[in-house]
Amino acid sequence: MEDGIVTFMGSLALGVVIFAVVLGLGKKYKDEDQQ
């Protein structure tokens, strides 16, 4: 049961990291597009 929780937390953290990267890239692209 604990392994499942660890895997869930790992995938959740990975999703947050990917979301943050995509958000950061999107903001950078928007900023460059406005200039």
PDB file of C-alpha atoms in Angstrom:
ATOM      1  CA  MET A   1       0.000   0.000   0.000  1.00  0.00           C
ATOM      2  CA  GLU A   2       2.838   2.403   0.841  1.00  0.00           C
ATOM      3  CA  ASP A   3       4.455   1.843  -2.567  1.00  0.00           C
ATOM      4  CA  GLY A   4       1.261   3.021  -4.246  1.00  0.00           C
ATOM      5  CA  ILE A   5       1.243   6.203  -2.165  1.00  0.00           C
ATOM      6  CA  VAL A   6       4.911   6.907  -2.985  1.00  0.00           C
ATOM      7  CA  THR A   7       4.246   6.364  -6.695  1.00  0.00           C
ATOM      8  CA  PHE A   8       1.216   8.673  -6.516  1.00  0.00           C
ATOM      9  CA  MET A   9       3.225  11.397  -4.752  1.00  0.00           C
ATOM     10  CA  GLY A  10       6.029  11.000  -7.291  1.00  0.00           C
ATOM     11  CA  SER A  11       3.722  11.327 -10.298  1.00  0.00           C
ATOM     12  CA  LEU A  12       1.966  14.255  -8.619  1.00  0.00           C
ATOM     13  CA  ALA A  13       5.287  16.051  -8.047  1.00  0.00           C
ATOM     14  CA  LEU A  14       6.304  15.315 -11.647  1.00  0.00           C
ATOM     15  CA  GLY A  15       3.036  16.772 -12.900  1.00  0.00           C
ATOM     16  CA  VAL A  16       3.553  19.927 -10.835  1.00  0.00           C
ATOM     17  CA  VAL A  17       7.090  20.334 -12.209  1.00  0.00           C
ATOM     18  CA  ILE A  18       5.916  19.864 -15.809  1.00  0.00           C
ATOM     19  CA  PHE A  19       3.055  22.324 -15.216  1.00  0.00           C
ATOM     20  CA  ALA A  20       5.468  24.911 -13.792  1.00  0.00           C
ATOM     21  CA  VAL A  21       7.863  24.509 -16.750  1.00  0.00           C
ATOM     22  CA  VAL A  22       5.044  24.827 -19.300  1.00  0.00           C
ATOM     23  CA  LEU A  23       3.699  27.869 -17.458  1.00  0.00           C
ATOM     24  CA  GLY A  24       7.171  29.447 -17.347  1.00  0.00           C
ATOM     25  CA  LEU A  25       7.814  28.822 -21.047  1.00  0.00           C
ATOM     26  CA  GLY A  26       4.385  30.197 -21.948  1.00  0.00           C
ATOM     27  CA  LYS A  27       5.007  33.378 -19.957  1.00  0.00           C
ATOM     28  CA  LYS A  28       8.445  33.838 -21.530  1.00  0.00           C
ATOM     29  CA  TYR A  29       6.995  33.355 -25.007  1.00  0.00           C
ATOM     30  CA  LYS A  30       4.219  35.882 -24.312  1.00  0.00           C
ATOM     31  CA  ASP A  31       6.692  38.458 -22.965  1.00  0.00           C
ATOM     32  CA  GLU A  32       8.915  38.116 -26.052  1.00  0.00           C
ATOM     33  CA  ASP A  33       5.889  38.303 -28.350  1.00  0.00           C
ATOM     34  CA  GLN A  34       4.772  41.642 -26.872  1.00  0.00           C
ATOM     35  CA  GLN A  35       8.111  43.408 -27.378  1.00  0.00           C
TER      36      GLN A  35
END
